[in-house]
Tab-separated table of C-alpha atoms in Angstrom:
chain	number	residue	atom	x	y	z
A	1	UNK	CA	-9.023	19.851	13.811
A	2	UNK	CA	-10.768	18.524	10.879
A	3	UNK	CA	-13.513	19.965	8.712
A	4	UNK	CA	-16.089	17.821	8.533
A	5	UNK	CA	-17.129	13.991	9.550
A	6	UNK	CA	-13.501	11.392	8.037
A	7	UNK	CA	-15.187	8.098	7.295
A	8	UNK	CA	-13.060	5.022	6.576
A	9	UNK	CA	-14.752	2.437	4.063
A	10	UNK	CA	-12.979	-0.713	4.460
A	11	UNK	CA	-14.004	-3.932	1.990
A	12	UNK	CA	-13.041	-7.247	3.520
A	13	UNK	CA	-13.496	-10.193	2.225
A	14	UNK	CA	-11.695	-13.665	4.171
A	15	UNK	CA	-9.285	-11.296	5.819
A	16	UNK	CA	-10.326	-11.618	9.729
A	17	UNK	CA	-6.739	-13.258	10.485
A	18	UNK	CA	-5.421	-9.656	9.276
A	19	UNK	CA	-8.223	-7.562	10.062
A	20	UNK	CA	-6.992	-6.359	13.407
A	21	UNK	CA	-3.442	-5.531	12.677
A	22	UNK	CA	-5.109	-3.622	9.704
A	23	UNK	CA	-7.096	-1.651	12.667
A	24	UNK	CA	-4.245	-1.275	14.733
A	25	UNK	CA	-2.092	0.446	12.447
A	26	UNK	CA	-4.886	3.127	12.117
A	27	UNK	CA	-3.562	6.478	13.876
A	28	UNK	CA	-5.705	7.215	17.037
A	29	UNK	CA	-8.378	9.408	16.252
A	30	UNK	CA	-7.559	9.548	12.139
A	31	UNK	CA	-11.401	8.745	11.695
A	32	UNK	CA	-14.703	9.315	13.218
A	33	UNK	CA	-15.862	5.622	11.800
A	34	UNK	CA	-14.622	2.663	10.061
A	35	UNK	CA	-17.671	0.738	7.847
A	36	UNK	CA	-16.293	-2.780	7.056
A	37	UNK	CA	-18.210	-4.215	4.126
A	38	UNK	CA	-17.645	-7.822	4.547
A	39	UNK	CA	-18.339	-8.650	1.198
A	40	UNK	CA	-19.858	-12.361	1.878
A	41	UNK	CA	-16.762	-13.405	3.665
A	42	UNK	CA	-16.724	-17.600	4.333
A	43	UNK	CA	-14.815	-16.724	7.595
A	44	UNK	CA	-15.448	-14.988	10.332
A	45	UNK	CA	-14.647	-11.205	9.085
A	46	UNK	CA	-17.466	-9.876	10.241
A	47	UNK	CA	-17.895	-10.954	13.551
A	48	UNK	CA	-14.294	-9.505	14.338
A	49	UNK	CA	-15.053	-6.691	12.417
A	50	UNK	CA	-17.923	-5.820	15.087
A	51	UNK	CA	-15.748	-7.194	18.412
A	52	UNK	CA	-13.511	-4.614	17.226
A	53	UNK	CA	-15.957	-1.931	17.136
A	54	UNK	CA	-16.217	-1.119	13.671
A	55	UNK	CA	-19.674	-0.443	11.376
A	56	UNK	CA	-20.454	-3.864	9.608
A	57	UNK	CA	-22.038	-4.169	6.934
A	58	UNK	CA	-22.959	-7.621	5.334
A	59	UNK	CA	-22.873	-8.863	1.714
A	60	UNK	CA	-25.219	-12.146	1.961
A	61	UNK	CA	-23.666	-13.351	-1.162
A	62	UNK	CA	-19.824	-11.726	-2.737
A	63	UNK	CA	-20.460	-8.789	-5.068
A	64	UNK	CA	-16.915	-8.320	-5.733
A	65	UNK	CA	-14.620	-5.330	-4.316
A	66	UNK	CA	-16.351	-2.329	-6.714
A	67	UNK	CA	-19.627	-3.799	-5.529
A	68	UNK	CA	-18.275	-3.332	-1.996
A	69	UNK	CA	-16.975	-0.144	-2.303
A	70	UNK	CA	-20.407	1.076	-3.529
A	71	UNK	CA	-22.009	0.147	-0.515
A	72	UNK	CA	-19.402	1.976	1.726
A	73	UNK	CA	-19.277	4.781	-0.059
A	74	UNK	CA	-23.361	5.036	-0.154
A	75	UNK	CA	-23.272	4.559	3.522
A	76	UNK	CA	-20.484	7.116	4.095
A	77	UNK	CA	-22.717	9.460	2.357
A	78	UNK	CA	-25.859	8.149	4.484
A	79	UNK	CA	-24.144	8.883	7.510
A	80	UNK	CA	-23.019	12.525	6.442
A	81	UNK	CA	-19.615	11.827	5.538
A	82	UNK	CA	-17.358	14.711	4.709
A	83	UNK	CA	-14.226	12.693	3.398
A	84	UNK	CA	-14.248	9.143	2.296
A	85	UNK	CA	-11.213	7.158	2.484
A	86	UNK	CA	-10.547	3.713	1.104
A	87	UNK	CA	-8.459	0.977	2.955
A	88	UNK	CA	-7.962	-2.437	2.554
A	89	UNK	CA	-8.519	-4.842	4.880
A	90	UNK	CA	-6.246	-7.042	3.831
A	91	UNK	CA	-3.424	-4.478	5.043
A	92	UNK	CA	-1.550	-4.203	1.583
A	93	UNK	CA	-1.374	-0.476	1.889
A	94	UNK	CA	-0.151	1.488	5.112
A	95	UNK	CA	-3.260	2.093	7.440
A	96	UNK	CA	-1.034	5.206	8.742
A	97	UNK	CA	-0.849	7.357	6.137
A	98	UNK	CA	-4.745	7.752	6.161
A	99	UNK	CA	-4.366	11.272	7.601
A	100	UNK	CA	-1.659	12.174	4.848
A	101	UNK	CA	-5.113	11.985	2.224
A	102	UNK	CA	-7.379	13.061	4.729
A	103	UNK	CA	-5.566	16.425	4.726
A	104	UNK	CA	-5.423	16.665	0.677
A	105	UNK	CA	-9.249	16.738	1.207
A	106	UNK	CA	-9.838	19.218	3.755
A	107	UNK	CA	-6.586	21.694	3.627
A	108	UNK	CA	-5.583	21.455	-0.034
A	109	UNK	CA	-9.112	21.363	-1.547
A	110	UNK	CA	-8.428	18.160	-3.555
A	111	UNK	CA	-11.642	16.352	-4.848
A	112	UNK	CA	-10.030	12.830	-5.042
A	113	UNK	CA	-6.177	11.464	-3.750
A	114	UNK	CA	-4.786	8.009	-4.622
A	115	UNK	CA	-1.839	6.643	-3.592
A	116	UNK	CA	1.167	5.859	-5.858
A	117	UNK	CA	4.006	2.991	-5.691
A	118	UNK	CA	6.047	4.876	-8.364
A	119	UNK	CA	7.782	7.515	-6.260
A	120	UNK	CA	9.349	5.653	-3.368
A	121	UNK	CA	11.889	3.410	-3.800
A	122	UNK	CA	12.289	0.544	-6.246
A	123	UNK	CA	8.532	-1.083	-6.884
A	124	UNK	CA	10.089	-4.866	-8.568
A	125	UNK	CA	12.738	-4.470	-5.213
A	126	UNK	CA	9.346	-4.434	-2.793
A	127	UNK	CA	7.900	-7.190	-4.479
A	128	UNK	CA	5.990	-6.153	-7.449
A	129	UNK	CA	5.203	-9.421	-9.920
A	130	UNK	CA	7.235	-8.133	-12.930
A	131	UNK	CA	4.123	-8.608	-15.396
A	132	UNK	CA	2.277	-6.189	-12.696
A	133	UNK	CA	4.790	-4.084	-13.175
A	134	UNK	CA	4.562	-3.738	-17.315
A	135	UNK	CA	0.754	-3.790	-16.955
A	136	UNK	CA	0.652	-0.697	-14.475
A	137	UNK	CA	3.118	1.636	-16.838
A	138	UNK	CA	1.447	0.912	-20.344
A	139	UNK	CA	-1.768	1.078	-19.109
A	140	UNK	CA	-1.170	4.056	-16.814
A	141	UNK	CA	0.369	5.979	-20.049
A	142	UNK	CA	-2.325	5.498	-22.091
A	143	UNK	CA	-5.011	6.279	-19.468
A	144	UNK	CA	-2.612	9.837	-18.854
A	145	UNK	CA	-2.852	9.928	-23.304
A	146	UNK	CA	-6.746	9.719	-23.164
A	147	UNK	CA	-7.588	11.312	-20.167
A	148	UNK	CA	-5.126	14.317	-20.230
A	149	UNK	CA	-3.774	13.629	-16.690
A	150	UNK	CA	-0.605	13.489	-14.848
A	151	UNK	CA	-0.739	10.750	-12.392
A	152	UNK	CA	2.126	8.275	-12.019
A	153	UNK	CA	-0.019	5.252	-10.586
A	154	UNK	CA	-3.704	5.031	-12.246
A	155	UNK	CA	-4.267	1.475	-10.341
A	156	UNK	CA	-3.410	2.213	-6.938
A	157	UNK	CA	-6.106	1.193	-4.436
A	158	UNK	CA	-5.309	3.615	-1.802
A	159	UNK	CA	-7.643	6.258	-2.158
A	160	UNK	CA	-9.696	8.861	-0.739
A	161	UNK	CA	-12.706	10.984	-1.993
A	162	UNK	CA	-14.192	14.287	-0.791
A	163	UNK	CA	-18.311	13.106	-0.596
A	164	UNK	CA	-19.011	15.980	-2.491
A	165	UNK	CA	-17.255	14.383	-5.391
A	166	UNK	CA	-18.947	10.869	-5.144
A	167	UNK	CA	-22.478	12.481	-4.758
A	168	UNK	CA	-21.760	13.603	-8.649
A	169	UNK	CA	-20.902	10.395	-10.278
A	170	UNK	CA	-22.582	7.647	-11.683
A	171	UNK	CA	-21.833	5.221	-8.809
A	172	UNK	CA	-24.052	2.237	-9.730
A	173	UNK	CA	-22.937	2.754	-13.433
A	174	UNK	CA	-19.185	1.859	-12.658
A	175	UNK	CA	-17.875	-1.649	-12.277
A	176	UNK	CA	-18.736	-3.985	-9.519
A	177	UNK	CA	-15.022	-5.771	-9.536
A	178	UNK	CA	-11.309	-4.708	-9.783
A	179	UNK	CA	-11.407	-2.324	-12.566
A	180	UNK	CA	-13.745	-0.061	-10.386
A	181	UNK	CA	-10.847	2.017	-9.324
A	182	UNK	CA	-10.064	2.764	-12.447
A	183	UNK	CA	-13.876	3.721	-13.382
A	184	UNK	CA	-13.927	5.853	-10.449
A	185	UNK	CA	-10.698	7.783	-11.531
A	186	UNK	CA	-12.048	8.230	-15.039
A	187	UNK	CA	-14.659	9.896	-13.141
A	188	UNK	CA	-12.631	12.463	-11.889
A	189	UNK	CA	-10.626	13.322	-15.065
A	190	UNK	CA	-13.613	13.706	-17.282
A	191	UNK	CA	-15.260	16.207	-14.656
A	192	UNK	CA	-11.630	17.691	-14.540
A	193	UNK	CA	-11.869	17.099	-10.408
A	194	UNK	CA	-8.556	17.883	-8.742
A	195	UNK	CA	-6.719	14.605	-8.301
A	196	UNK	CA	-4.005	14.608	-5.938
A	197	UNK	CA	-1.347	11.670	-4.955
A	198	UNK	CA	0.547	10.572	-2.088
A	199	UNK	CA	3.556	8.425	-2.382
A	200	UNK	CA	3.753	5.249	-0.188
A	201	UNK	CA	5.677	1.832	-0.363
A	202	UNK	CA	4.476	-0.990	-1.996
A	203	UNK	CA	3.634	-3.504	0.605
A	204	UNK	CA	3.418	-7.076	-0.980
A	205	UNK	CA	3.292	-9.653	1.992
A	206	UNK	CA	2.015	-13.078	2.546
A	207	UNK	CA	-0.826	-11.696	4.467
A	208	UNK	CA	-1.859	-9.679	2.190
A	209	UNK	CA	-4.320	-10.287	-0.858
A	210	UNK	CA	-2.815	-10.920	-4.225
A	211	UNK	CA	-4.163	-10.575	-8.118
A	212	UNK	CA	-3.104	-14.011	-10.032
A	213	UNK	CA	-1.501	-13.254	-13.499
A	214	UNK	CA	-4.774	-15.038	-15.615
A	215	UNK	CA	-6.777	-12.159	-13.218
A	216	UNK	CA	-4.609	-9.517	-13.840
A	217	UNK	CA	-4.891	-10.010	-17.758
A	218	UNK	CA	-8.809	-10.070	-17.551
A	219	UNK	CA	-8.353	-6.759	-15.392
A	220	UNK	CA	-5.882	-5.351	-18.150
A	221	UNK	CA	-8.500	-6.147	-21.019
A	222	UNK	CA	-11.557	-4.455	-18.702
A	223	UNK	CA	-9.512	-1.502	-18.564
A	224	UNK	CA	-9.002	-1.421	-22.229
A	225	UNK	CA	-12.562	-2.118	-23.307
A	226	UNK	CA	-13.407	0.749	-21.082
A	227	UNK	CA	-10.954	3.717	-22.536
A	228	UNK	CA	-12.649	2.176	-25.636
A	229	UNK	CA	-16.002	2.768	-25.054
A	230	UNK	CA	-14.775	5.991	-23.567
A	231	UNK	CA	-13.296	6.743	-27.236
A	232	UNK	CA	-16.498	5.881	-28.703
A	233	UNK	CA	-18.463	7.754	-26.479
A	234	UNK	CA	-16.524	10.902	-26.890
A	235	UNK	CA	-16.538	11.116	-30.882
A	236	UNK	CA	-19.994	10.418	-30.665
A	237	UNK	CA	-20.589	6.960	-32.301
A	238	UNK	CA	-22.586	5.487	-29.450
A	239	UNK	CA	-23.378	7.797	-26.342
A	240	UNK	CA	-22.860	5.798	-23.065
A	241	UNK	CA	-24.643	7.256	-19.675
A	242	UNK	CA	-21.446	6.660	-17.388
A	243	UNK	CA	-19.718	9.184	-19.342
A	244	UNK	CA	-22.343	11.761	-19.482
A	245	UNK	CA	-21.394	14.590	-17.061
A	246	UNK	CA	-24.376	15.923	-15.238
């Protein structure tokens, strides 16, 4: 029996040809409520988000998928959320392993889990874009140099949070596109939150949404210029309020 209310925050945006396999591959009863934050979709995400019975909530205009995951998490909160979890809508990560993080919450005491590609199998094999592949291991290395962790896939967007934890950060300080999983991460490291991971399979299909190389550089830069102003922050030559732990 769980410990507490599991709420699923789901950002969608264009992705009501997929949405329902997405919800179908949800175990029975892994949740007590799924928010989809249709995130100004030009389709009709929404309206099969709500024929399918989940919590929608509207973007009138795209915010981007940090900006939707603020929303769902606030509303998690709002609703008196125990456990968090995040998962796409697209369908690029397995909807069934959401009680494998649910359970690093509530039995192992874990503030945070993310998922990680690195562990099984062979990541190019599944389908990994090559320069993806580069990208992920530098930038994952230094973020493990700066931030004194251990975790073998920093931009995995499989994730789930204890509400506890995302009560104490900065939420509306962190970035409103891509790079937001990365901000949120940070987030745990400098509060030295227990992080835990669970290994899945990357999934790259045609239904599933995909980062173009030109977006995947401007992603690699955000996530420089952050550890930078992290740096900055840290030895004191210009305080920022993100990093300031409460």
């Amino acid at each position: 029996m769980r410990n507490g209310k599991v709420v699923i925050v789901m950002p969608g945006y264009n992705v009501a040809s997929v949405l329902e396999k997405t919800i179908a591959e949800l175990p029975v009863g892994c949740a007590d409520e799924v928010i989809l934050v249709d995130d100004g979709s030009q389709d009709n995400t929404g309206e099969v988000g709500k024929r399918l019975g989940l919590t929608v909530i509207r973007h009138s205009q795209n915010r981007g998928y940090g900006g939707s995951q603020k929303t769902g998490f606030k509303e998690a909160i709002a609703r008196g959320a125990k456990v968090a979890v995040l998962v796409h809508g697209d369908n690029q990560y397995d909807p069934s392993l959401v009680p494998m993080f649910v359970k690093k919450i509530t039995e192992e005491g874990y503030d945070l889990v993310t998922g990680t590609r690195m562990v099984l199998g062979d990541v190019l094999k599944e389908g990994m874009p090559i320069w993806k592949f580069i990208f992920n291991r530098f930038l994952t290395w230094l973020e493990n140099l700066i931030f004194r962790t251990d975790i073998s896939d920093y931009h995995n967007g499989y994730r789930a949070y204890s509400t506890d934890f995302l009560k104490k950060i900065p939420l509306d300080l962190l970035s409103e596109k891509f790079d937001f999983d990365t901000d949120i991460i940070i987030q745990g490291a400098i509060r030295k939150c227990r992080i835990a991971e669970v290994p899945h399979v990357t999934r790259y299909r045609e239904e599933n949404s995909k980062m173009p190389f030109e977006k995947g550089v401007v992603y690699g830069l955000s996530i420089l210029k952050t550890i930078g102003l992290y740096l900055f922050h840290k030895s004191g030559i210009r305080r920022r309020e993100v990093f300031t732990l409460n």
